[in-house]
Coordinates of N, CA and C in Angstrom, one line a residue:
M13 N -7.4 -2.4 14.3 CA -8.0 -2.5 13.0 C -6.9 -3.1 12.0
D14 N -7.4 -4.0 11.2 CA -6.4 -4.7 10.3 C -6.1 -3.8 9.1
M15 N -5.1 -4.1 8.4 CA -4.6 -3.4 7.2 C -5.7 -3.1 6.2
R16 N -6.5 -4.2 5.9 CA -7.5 -4.0 4.9 C -8.5 -2.9 5.3
R17 N -8.9 -3.0 6.5 CA -10.0 -2.1 7.0 C -9.4 -0.8 7.1
T18 N -8.1 -0.6 7.5 CA -7.5 0.7 7.6 C -7.4 1.3 6.2
V19 N -7.0 0.6 5.2 CA -6.8 1.2 3.8 C -8.3 1.5 3.3
A20 N -9.2 0.7 3.6 CA -10.6 1.0 3.1 C -11.1 2.2 3.6
V21 N -10.9 2.4 5.0 CA -11.2 3.8 5.6 C -10.5 4.9 4.9
L22 N -9.2 4.9 4.6 CA -8.5 5.9 3.9 C -9.1 6.1 2.5
A23 N -9.4 5.1 1.9 CA -10.0 5.1 0.4 C -11.3 5.7 0.5
E24 N -12.1 5.5 1.4 CA -13.4 6.0 1.6 C -13.3 7.5 1.9
E25 N -12.5 7.9 2.7 CA -12.2 9.3 3.1 C -11.8 10.1 1.8
A26 N -10.8 9.5 1.1 CA -10.3 10.1 -0.1 C -11.4 10.4 -1.1
G27 N -12.2 9.3 -1.3 CA -13.4 9.4 -2.2 C -14.3 10.5 -1.9
R28 N -14.6 10.6 -0.5 CA -15.5 11.7 -0.1 C -14.9 13.1 -0.4
Q29 N -13.7 13.2 -0.1 CA -13.0 14.5 -0.1 C -13.0 14.9 -1.7
L30 N -12.9 13.8 -2.6 CA -12.8 14.2 -3.9 C -14.2 14.6 -4.4
K31 N -15.2 13.7 -4.0 CA -16.6 14.0 -4.5 C -17.1 15.4 -3.9
D32 N -16.7 15.7 -2.7 CA -17.2 17.0 -2.1 C -16.3 18.1 -2.5
H33 N -15.3 17.9 -3.3 CA -14.4 19.0 -3.8 C -13.6 19.7 -2.7
V34 N -13.4 18.9 -1.6 CA -12.5 19.3 -0.5 C -11.1 19.2 -1.0
W35 N -10.9 18.2 -1.8 CA -9.6 17.7 -2.2 C -9.5 18.1 -3.8
E36 N -8.8 19.2 -4.1 CA -8.6 19.7 -5.4 C -7.3 19.0 -5.8
V37 N -7.3 17.9 -6.6 CA -6.0 17.4 -7.0 C -5.4 18.1 -8.2
S38 N -4.1 18.4 -8.0 CA -3.3 19.1 -9.0 C -3.0 18.2 -10.1
P39 N -2.6 18.7 -11.3 CA -2.1 17.8 -12.3 C -0.9 17.0 -11.9
R40 N 0.0 17.6 -11.1 CA 1.2 17.0 -10.7 C 0.9 15.9 -9.7
D41 N -0.1 16.1 -8.8 CA -0.6 15.0 -8.0 C -1.3 13.9 -8.7
R42 N -2.1 14.2 -9.7 CA -2.8 13.2 -10.4 C -1.7 12.3 -11.0
A43 N -0.6 12.9 -11.6 CA 0.4 12.1 -12.3 C 1.2 11.2 -11.3
L44 N 1.4 11.8 -10.2 CA 2.1 11.1 -9.1 C 1.3 9.9 -8.6
A45 N 0.0 10.2 -8.4 CA -0.9 9.1 -8.1 C -0.9 7.9 -9.0
L46 N -1.0 8.3 -10.3 CA -0.9 7.2 -11.3 C 0.4 6.5 -11.3
D47 N 1.4 7.2 -11.2 CA 2.7 6.5 -11.1 C 2.9 5.6 -9.9
T48 N 2.4 6.1 -8.8 CA 2.5 5.2 -7.6 C 1.6 4.1 -7.7
E49 N 0.4 4.2 -8.4 CA -0.5 3.1 -8.6 C 0.2 2.1 -9.5
A50 N 0.9 2.5 -10.6 CA 1.6 1.7 -11.4 C 2.7 0.9 -10.7
G51 N 3.3 1.6 -9.8 CA 4.4 1.0 -9.1 C 3.9 -0.2 -8.2
L52 N 2.8 0.1 -7.6 CA 2.2 -0.9 -6.7 C 1.6 -2.0 -7.5
R53 N 1.1 -1.8 -8.7 CA 0.6 -3.0 -9.5 C 1.7 -3.9 -10.0
D54 N 2.9 -3.1 -10.2 CA 4.1 -3.9 -10.7 C 4.6 -4.8 -9.5
A55 N 4.4 -4.4 -8.3 CA 5.0 -5.2 -7.2 C 3.9 -6.2 -6.6
V56 N 2.7 -5.8 -6.5 CA 1.7 -6.8 -6.0 C 0.7 -7.1 -7.2
R57 N 0.8 -8.2 -7.6 CA -0.1 -8.7 -8.8 C -1.4 -9.4 -8.3
P58 N -2.3 -9.8 -9.2 CA -3.5 -10.4 -8.7 C -3.2 -11.6 -7.8
P59 N -4.3 -11.9 -7.0 CA -4.1 -12.9 -5.9 C -3.5 -14.2 -6.4
D60 N -4.0 -14.8 -7.5 CA -3.5 -16.1 -7.8 C -2.0 -16.0 -8.2
A61 N -1.5 -14.9 -8.7 CA -0.1 -14.8 -9.1 C 0.7 -14.7 -7.9
Q62 N 0.3 -13.8 -7.0 CA 1.0 -13.6 -5.6 C 1.1 -14.8 -4.8
E63 N -0.1 -15.4 -4.6 CA -0.1 -16.7 -3.8 C 0.6 -17.9 -4.2
A64 N 1.0 -17.8 -5.5 CA 1.8 -18.9 -6.1 C 3.3 -18.8 -5.8
L65 N 3.7 -17.5 -5.3 CA 5.0 -17.2 -5.0 C 5.4 -17.8 -3.7
P66 N 6.8 -18.1 -3.5 CA 7.3 -18.4 -2.2 C 7.1 -17.2 -1.3
Q67 N 7.0 -17.5 0.1 CA 6.7 -16.4 1.0 C 7.8 -15.3 1.0
I68 N 9.1 -15.8 0.7 CA 10.2 -14.8 0.7 C 10.0 -13.8 -0.4
E69 N 9.5 -14.2 -1.6 CA 9.2 -13.3 -2.6 C 8.0 -12.5 -2.4
R70 N 7.1 -13.1 -1.8 CA 5.8 -12.2 -1.4 C 6.2 -11.1 -0.6
L71 N 7.1 -11.4 0.5 CA 7.6 -10.3 1.4 C 8.4 -9.3 0.6
E72 N 9.2 -9.6 -0.3 CA 10.0 -8.7 -1.2 C 9.0 -7.8 -1.9
H73 N 7.9 -8.3 -2.5 CA 7.0 -7.5 -3.2 C 6.3 -6.5 -2.3
L74 N 5.9 -7.0 -1.1 CA 5.3 -6.1 -0.1 C 6.3 -4.9 0.3
R75 N 7.5 -5.4 0.5 CA 8.4 -4.3 1.0 C 8.7 -3.3 -0.2
E76 N 8.6 -3.8 -1.5 CA 8.7 -2.9 -2.7 C 7.6 -1.9 -2.6
T77 N 6.4 -2.3 -2.3 CA 5.3 -1.3 -2.2 C 5.5 -0.3 -1.3
L78 N 6.1 -0.6 -0.1 CA 6.5 0.4 0.9 C 7.5 1.5 0.4
A79 N 8.4 0.9 -0.4 CA 9.4 1.8 -1.0 C 8.8 2.7 -2.1
V80 N 8.0 2.3 -2.9 CA 7.3 2.9 -3.8 C 6.5 4.1 -3.2
M81 N 5.7 3.8 -2.1 CA 4.9 4.9 -1.5 C 5.8 5.8 -0.7
A82 N 6.9 5.4 -0.2 CA 7.8 6.3 0.6 C 8.4 7.3 -0.4
I83 N 8.8 6.8 -1.6 CA 9.3 7.7 -2.6 C 8.3 8.7 -3.0
S84 N 7.1 8.2 -3.2 CA 6.0 9.1 -3.8 C 5.7 10.1 -2.6
L85 N 5.7 9.7 -1.4 CA 5.5 10.6 -0.2 C 6.5 11.7 -0.3
A86 N 7.8 11.4 -0.5 CA 8.9 12.4 -0.5 C 8.7 13.4 -1.6
R87 N 7.8 13.1 -2.5 CA 7.7 14.1 -3.7 C 6.5 14.9 -3.7
T88 N 5.7 14.9 -2.6 CA 4.4 15.6 -2.6 C 4.1 16.2 -1.2
H89 N 3.2 17.1 -1.1 CA 2.8 17.6 0.1 C 1.2 17.7 0.2
G90 N 0.7 18.1 1.2 CA -0.8 18.2 1.2 C -1.5 16.9 1.3
R91 N -2.7 16.9 0.7 CA -3.7 15.7 1.0 C -3.0 14.4 0.3
L92 N -2.5 14.5 -0.8 CA -1.8 13.2 -1.3 C -0.8 12.7 -0.4
A93 N 0.1 13.6 0.3 CA 1.1 13.2 1.2 C 0.4 12.6 2.4
W94 N -0.7 13.2 2.8 CA -1.4 12.6 4.0 C -1.9 11.3 3.8
F95 N -2.5 11.1 2.6 CA -3.1 9.8 2.1 C -2.0 8.8 2.2
L96 N -0.9 9.0 1.5 CA 0.3 8.2 1.4 C 0.8 7.8 2.8
S97 N 0.8 8.8 3.6 CA 1.4 8.6 5.0 C 0.4 7.6 5.6
G98 N -0.8 7.8 5.6 CA -1.8 6.9 6.3 C -1.6 5.5 5.7
A99 N -1.4 5.4 4.3 CA -1.3 4.1 3.7 C 0.0 3.4 4.3
L100 N 1.1 4.1 4.3 CA 2.3 3.6 4.9 C 2.1 3.1 6.4
N101 N 1.5 4.0 7.0 CA 1.2 3.6 8.5 C 0.4 2.3 8.6
A102 N -0.6 2.1 7.7 CA -1.5 1.0 7.7 C -0.6 -0.3 7.4
L103 N 0.3 -0.1 6.5 CA 1.1 -1.4 6.1 C 2.4 -1.5 7.0
E104 N 2.5 -0.7 8.0 CA 3.7 -0.8 8.8 C 4.0 -2.2 9.5
P105 N 3.1 -3.0 9.8 CA 3.5 -4.3 10.3 C 4.4 -5.1 9.3
V106 N 4.4 -4.9 8.0 CA 5.2 -5.5 7.1 C 6.7 -5.3 7.4
L107 N 6.9 -4.1 7.9 CA 8.3 -3.8 8.3 C 8.9 -4.7 9.3
R108 N 8.1 -5.4 10.1 CA 8.5 -6.3 11.1 C 8.6 -7.8 10.8
W109 N 8.2 -8.1 9.5 CA 8.1 -9.4 9.0 C 9.4 -9.9 8.6
R110 N 9.5 -11.2 8.6 CA 10.8 -11.9 8.0 C 10.2 -13.1 7.4
A111 N 10.9 -13.6 6.5 CA 10.5 -14.8 5.8 C 11.4 -16.0 6.0
L112 N 12.5 -15.7 6.8 CA 13.6 -16.7 7.0 C 13.5 -17.1 8.5
P113 N 13.8 -18.5 8.7 CA 13.8 -18.8 10.2 C 15.0 -18.3 10.8
A114 N 14.9 -18.1 12.2 CA 16.1 -17.7 13.0 C 16.8 -18.8 13.6
D115 N 17.8 -19.4 12.9 CA 18.4 -20.6 13.5 C 19.1 -20.3 14.9
H116 N 19.8 -19.2 14.9 CA 20.6 -18.8 16.2 C 20.6 -17.5 16.4
G117 N 20.4 -16.9 17.5 CA 20.4 -15.5 17.8 C 19.1 -14.9 17.8
G118 N 19.1 -13.6 17.9 CA 17.9 -12.8 17.9 C 17.4 -12.5 16.5
T119 N 16.2 -11.9 16.5 CA 15.7 -11.6 15.2 C 15.4 -10.0 15.0
F120 N 15.9 -9.3 16.0 CA 15.7 -7.9 15.9 C 14.2 -7.4 16.0
G121 N 13.4 -8.2 16.6 CA 12.0 -8.0 16.8 C 11.1 -8.4 15.6
T122 N 11.7 -9.1 14.6 CA 11.0 -9.5 13.5 C 10.1 -10.7 13.8
V123 N 9.0 -10.9 13.0 CA 8.2 -12.2 13.1 C 7.9 -12.8 11.8
L124 N 7.6 -14.1 12.0 CA 7.2 -14.8 10.7 C 5.7 -14.7 10.5
P125 N 5.2 -13.9 9.5 CA 3.7 -13.7 9.2 C 3.1 -15.0 8.8
S126 N 1.9 -15.1 9.1 CA 1.0 -16.2 8.5 C 0.7 -16.1 7.1
P127 N 0.3 -17.1 6.5 CA -0.2 -16.9 5.0 C -1.4 -16.0 4.9
E128 N -2.2 -15.9 6.0 CA -3.3 -15.0 5.9 C -2.8 -13.5 6.1
E129 N -1.8 -13.3 6.8 CA -1.3 -11.9 7.0 C -0.8 -11.4 5.7
Y130 N 0.0 -12.4 4.9 CA 0.4 -11.9 3.6 C -0.7 -11.6 2.7
T131 N -1.8 -12.5 2.7 CA -3.0 -12.1 1.8 C -3.7 -10.8 2.3
E132 N -3.7 -10.6 3.6 CA -4.3 -9.3 4.1 C -3.6 -8.2 3.6
A133 N -2.3 -8.1 3.8 CA -1.4 -7.1 3.2 C -1.5 -6.8 1.7
E134 N -1.6 -8.0 0.9 CA -1.6 -7.8 -0.5 C -3.1 -7.3 -0.9
D135 N -4.0 -7.7 -0.1 CA -5.4 -7.1 -0.5 C -5.4 -5.7 -0.1
A136 N -4.8 -5.2 1.0 CA -4.6 -3.9 1.2 C -4.0 -3.0 0.2
V137 N -2.9 -3.6 -0.4 CA -2.1 -2.9 -1.4 C -3.1 -2.8 -2.7
R138 N -3.9 -3.8 -3.1 CA -4.7 -3.8 -4.2 C -5.7 -2.7 -4.0
R139 N -6.3 -2.5 -2.7 CA -7.2 -1.4 -2.5 C -6.5 0.0 -2.7
L140 N -5.3 0.0 -2.3 CA -4.5 1.4 -2.5 C -4.4 1.6 -3.9
Q141 N -4.1 0.6 -4.7 CA -4.1 0.7 -6.2 C -5.2 1.3 -6.7
D142 N -6.4 0.8 -6.3 CA -7.7 1.3 -6.8 C -8.0 2.7 -6.4
A143 N -7.6 3.1 -5.1 CA -7.8 4.4 -4.6 C -7.0 5.4 -5.3
L144 N -5.6 5.0 -5.6 CA -4.7 5.9 -6.3 C -5.1 6.1 -7.7
A145 N -5.7 5.0 -8.3 CA -6.2 5.2 -9.7 C -7.4 6.2 -9.7
Q146 N -8.2 6.1 -8.7 CA -9.3 7.1 -8.6 C -8.9 8.5 -8.5
I147 N -7.9 8.6 -7.6 CA -7.3 10.0 -7.3 C -6.6 10.5 -8.5
G148 N -5.9 9.6 -9.3 CA -5.1 10.0 -10.4 C -6.0 10.5 -11.7
R149 N -7.3 9.9 -11.6 CA -8.2 10.2 -12.8 C -9.2 11.2 -12.4
F150 N -9.2 11.7 -11.2 CA -10.2 12.6 -10.8 C -10.0 14.1 -11.4
H151 N -11.1 14.6 -12.0 CA -10.9 16.0 -12.5 C -12.0 16.9 -11.8

């Protein structure tokens, strides 16, 4: 399953749990979800802005989203933590990406992603932004 699809499945599950009142979001988790969403929006902007960047900067932005989610994950428990954990897992391929060529020697298992892979990851982050906004505004 690709990153976009995995994140879509997570977002759909979160939406169902919220609608069915299986997930009762605490005020603290609402605030954390909105803070996380803001951090993701700061890192990954609309497609035209992201695609205009050099690949090394696009990778930096994607790595920043992983850091934002990891910090948020460390600050919560329960369903929001499970959601963030699933999101981090979906974006795990980004951890193996590199933007620089390997002139000599090994690359520690990293790979050069294609432009399509950057776009896929950025689209997945935008879907996460939307899902976190929904979680943060749910009452």
